[in-house]
Structures are given as C-alpha cells and as structure tokens.
Coordinates of C-alpha atoms in Angstrom, one line a residue:
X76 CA 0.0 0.0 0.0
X77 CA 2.3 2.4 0.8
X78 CA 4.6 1.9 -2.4
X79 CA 1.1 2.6 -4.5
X80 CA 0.6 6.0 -2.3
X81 CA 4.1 7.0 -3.4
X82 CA 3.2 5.5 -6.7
X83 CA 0.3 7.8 -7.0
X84 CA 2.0 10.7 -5.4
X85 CA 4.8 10.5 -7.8
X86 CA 2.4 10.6 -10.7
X87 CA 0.4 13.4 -9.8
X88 CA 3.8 15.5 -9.2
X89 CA 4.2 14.6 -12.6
X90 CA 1.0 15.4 -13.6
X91 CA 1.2 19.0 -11.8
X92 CA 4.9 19.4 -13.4
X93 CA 3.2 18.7 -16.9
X94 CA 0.3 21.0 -16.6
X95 CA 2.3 23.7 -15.6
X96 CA 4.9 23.3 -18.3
X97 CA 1.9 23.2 -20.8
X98 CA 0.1 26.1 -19.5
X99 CA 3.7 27.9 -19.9
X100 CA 3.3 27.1 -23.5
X101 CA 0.3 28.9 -23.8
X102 CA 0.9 31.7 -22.3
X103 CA 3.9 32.2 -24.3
X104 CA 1.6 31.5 -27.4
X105 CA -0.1 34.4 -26.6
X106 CA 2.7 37.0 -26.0
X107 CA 4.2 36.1 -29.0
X108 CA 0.3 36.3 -31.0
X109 CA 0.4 39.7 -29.6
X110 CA 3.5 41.3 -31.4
X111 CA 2.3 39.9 -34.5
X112 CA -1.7 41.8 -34.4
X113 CA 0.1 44.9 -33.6
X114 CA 2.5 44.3 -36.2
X115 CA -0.7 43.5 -39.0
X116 CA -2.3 46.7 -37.8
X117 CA 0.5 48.8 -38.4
X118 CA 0.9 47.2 -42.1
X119 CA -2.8 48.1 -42.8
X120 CA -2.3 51.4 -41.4
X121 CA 0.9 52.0 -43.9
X122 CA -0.9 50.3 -46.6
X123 CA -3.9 53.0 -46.2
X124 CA -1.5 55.5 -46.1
X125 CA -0.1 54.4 -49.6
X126 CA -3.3 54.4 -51.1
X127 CA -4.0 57.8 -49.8
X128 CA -0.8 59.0 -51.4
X129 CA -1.5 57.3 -54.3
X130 CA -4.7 58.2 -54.6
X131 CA -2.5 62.0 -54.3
X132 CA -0.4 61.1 -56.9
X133 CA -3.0 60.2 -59.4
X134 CA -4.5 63.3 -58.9
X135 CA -1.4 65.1 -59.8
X136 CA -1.5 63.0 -62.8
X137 CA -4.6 64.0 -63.9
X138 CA -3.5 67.9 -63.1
X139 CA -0.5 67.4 -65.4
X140 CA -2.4 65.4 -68.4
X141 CA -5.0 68.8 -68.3
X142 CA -1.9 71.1 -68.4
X143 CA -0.3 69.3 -71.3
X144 CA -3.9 69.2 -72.9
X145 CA -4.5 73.1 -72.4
X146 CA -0.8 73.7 -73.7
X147 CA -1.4 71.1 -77.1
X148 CA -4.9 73.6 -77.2
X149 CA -2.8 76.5 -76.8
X150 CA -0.1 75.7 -79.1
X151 CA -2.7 74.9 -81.9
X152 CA -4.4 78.2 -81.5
X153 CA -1.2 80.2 -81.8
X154 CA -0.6 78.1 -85.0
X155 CA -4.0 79.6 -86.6
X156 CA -3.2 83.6 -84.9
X157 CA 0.4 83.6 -86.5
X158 CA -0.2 82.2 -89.3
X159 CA -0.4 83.6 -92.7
X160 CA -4.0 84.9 -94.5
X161 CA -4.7 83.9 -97.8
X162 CA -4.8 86.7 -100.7
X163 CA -6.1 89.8 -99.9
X164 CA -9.6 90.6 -100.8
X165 CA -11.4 94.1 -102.3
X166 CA -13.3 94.2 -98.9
X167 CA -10.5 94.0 -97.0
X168 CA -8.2 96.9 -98.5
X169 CA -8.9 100.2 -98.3
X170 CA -7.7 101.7 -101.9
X171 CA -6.9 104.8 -102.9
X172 CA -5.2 106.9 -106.0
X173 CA -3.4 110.0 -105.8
X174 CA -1.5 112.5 -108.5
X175 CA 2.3 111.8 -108.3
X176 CA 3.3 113.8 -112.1
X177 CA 6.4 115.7 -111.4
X178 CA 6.6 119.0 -113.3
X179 CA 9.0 117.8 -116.0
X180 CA 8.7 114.2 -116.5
X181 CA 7.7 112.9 -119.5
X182 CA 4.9 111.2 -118.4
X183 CA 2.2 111.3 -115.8
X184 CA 2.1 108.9 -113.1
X185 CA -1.0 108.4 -110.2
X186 CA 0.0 106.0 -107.5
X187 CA -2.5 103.7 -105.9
X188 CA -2.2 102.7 -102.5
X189 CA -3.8 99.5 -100.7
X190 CA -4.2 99.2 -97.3
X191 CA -4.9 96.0 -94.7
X192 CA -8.0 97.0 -93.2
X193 CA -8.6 93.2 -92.8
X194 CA -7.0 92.5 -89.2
X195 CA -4.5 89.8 -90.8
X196 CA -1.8 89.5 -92.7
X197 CA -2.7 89.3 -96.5
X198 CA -1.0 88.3 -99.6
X199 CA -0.8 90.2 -102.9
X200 CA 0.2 87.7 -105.5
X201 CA 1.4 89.8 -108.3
X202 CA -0.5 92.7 -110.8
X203 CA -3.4 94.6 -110.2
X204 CA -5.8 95.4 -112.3
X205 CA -6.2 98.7 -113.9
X206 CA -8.6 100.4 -115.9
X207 CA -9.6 103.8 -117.2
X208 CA -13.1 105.3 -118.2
X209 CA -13.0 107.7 -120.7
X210 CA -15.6 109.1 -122.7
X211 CA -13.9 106.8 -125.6
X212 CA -14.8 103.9 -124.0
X213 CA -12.5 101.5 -121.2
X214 CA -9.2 101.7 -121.8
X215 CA -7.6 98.3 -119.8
X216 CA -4.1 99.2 -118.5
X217 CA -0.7 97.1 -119.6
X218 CA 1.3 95.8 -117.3
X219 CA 4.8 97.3 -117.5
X220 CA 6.5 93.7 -117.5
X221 CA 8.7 94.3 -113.9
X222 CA 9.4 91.4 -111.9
X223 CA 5.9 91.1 -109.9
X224 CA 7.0 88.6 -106.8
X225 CA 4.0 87.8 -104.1
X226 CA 4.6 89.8 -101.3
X227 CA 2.5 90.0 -97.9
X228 CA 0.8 93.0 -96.6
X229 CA 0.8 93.1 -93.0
X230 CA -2.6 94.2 -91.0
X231 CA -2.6 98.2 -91.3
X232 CA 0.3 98.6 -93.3
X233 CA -0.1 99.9 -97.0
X234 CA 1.5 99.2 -100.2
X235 CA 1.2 101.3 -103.4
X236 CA 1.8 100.9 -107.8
X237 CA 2.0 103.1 -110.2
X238 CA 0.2 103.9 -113.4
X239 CA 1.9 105.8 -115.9
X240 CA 0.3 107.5 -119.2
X241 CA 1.5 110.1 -121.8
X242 CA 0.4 113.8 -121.2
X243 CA -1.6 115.2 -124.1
X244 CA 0.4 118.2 -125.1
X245 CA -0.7 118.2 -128.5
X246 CA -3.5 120.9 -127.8
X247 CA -6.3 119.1 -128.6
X248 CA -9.3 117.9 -126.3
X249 CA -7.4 114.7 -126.2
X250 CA -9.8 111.7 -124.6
X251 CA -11.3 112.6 -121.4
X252 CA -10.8 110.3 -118.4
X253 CA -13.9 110.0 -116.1
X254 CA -13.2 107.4 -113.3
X255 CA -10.5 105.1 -112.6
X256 CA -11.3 101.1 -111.8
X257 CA -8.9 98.9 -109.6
X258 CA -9.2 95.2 -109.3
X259 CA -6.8 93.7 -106.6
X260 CA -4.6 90.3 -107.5
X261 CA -6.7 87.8 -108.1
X262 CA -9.4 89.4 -107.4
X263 CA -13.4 89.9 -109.6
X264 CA -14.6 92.6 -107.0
X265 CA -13.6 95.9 -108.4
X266 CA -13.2 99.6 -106.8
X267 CA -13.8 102.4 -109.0
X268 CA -12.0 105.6 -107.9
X269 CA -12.7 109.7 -109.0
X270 CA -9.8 110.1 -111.4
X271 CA -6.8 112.0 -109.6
X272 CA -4.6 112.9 -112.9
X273 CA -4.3 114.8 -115.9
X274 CA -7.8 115.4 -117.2
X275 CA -7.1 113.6 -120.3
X276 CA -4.7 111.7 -123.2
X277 CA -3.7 112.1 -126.2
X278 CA -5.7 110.8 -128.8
X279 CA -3.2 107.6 -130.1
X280 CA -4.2 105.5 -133.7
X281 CA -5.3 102.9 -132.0
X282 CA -2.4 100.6 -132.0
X283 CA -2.1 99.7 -128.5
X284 CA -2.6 101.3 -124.8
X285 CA -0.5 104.4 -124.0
X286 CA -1.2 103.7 -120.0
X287 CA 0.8 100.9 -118.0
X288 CA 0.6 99.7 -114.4
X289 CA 3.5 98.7 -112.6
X290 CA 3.8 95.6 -109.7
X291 CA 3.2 96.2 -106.0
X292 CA 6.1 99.0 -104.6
X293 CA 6.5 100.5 -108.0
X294 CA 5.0 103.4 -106.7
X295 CA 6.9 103.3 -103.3
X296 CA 5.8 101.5 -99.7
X297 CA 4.9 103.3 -96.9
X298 CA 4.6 101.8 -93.7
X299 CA 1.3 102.0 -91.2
X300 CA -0.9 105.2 -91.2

C-alpha cells in the first residue's frame, strides 16, 4: 500500500509538473500572437497610407495630363493667330489713288495705294488690275513687264503701284478720263476711284494702250498710317 501512495503521489507531481509546463506554453503562445496583431495593424495602417498618397499622386496626374492638354490647345491656337492669311480681298483693303506727275517728267504717273483693313496679314500675289473710263470707251491698263514677286501685306500697313500714261500736249481735247477702276490680284470685285490725274490723253491710232501699271512697290511702300 504504501509503495502505490508514493506511486500515485509521484504521478500526480508529474502530472502538476506537466500542466504547468503546458500552460507555460500557452501563455507564451499568446505574448508572442500579440506582437504579431500589432504588427498587422500597423501594415494596414501603412498600406492605407499608400493608397492615400497614391490616390494623391494620381490626382497630380490627372492635373498634369489637363496642363499638357491646355498647352497642345494652346499651341494649336497660336498656329492659326500667327499664321499667314490667304490673298487679300477688295473688302479687306482700303484703296486709294493719288496724282504723283512731277513738273517735267515725261509722263504722268497716279500712284495707288492699298491698305490691310482686314485684321491679318494678306498676300498680294502679283499685278493689279487697272482700268480707265473715258468718254472713248475702257481703256484696260498694260502691265509694265517688272518682276511682280507675291509679297505679304501686313494688317494696317499699305503698299502702293504706279500707273503711268502720256500727257496730251498736242493741244487738242485729247480723250477725257472719267473714273478710274482697280481690281486687286486675283481678285473679280472691283473699286472704282474719282480720277486724280491729268484730265485727259492724247488721242493715239489705235495701235495699242498708252497707259501701264506697274507691280506692287513701284510706286513706293509706306509703312502703317
């Protein structure tokens, strides 16, 4: 009997020893399972704070894809502003014709003058057209046969031409000019202008046109006015 008592006192010593050791186990478990929650809730709180700044950063993304779209909008409006107009048009130039003779020159000369009223630049592709109303009938200007290269009138500035015709000094009534008609380069729509020279020409045999026009600048450029 009394070696099953200490038989039976020994194993429940064990049995204490072995519960205690396994509940030291588990509470060890638990400190450790600690560390690690706090641990996940710090990588969710970082992994918020990515989005956030990601969510930032696509923002700024979008901010930058509107500036590069208002710059592309920008740049293609400059290219219509600066860009050159086509030819210039009768409603768009202000023309006028003045007297240039110079006591002493052979012939008389009446420069007329075209100005950009249009609010762009405009081109003037060569010759103008140039005739005179007399009370002979029309009487359609040559061209003098001077290099005419295109050249571009800026908005406001003015350019001018001459016409140049034989003075009638022969005495006579000569033919009478009445009005003067100017059609720009290129152009159907015609001005017609009060006469500014001599009142008339000499009365030729017919064999050709005693009044020629020059190119654009034959008559001298001016500048804005």
């Amino acid at each position: 009997m009394r070696v099953r008592k200490l038989t039976f006192a020994a194993l429940a010593v064990a049995a204490g020893l072995s519960l205690t050791a396994c509940n030291g186990d588990d509470g060890a478990a638990q400190s450790d399972g600690a560390p690690a929650s706090s641990a996940s809730s710090s990588n969710t709180a970082s992994g918020s704070a990515g989005s956030e700044q990601g969510g930032s950063k696509q923002g700024g993304s979008e901010e930058g894809d509107s500036e590069q779209s208002g710059g592309t909008d920008s740049a293609g409006g400059g290219s219509g502003t600066g860009a050159e107009g086509g030819n210039c048009r009768t409603d768009e130039l202000e023309i006028s014709a003045t007297d240039t003779t110079i006591t002493g020159d052979e012939k008389g000369s009446t420069a007329v003058t075209f100005k950009n009223g249009g609010g762009s630049d405009c081109t003037l592709p060569g010759y103008a057209g140039v005739d005179l109303k007399t009370n002979a009938g029309d009487l359609s200007a040559e061209r003098s046969g001077e290099a005419s290269d295109p050249m571009v009138l800026k908005s406001g500035e003015s350019v001018s031409f001459g016409i140049f015709y034989p003075l009638n000094d022969s005495g006579g009534s000569g033919v009478r000019i009445t009005d003067l008609v100017v059609t720009p380069p290129n152009e159907t729509k015609s001005v017609t202008l009060v006469w500014p020279g001599a009142a008339t020409l000499p009365v030729t045999d017919g064999s050709g046109t005693p009044v020629t026009v020059g190119p654009m600048g034959s008559a001298g450029q001016g500048g804005a006015s």
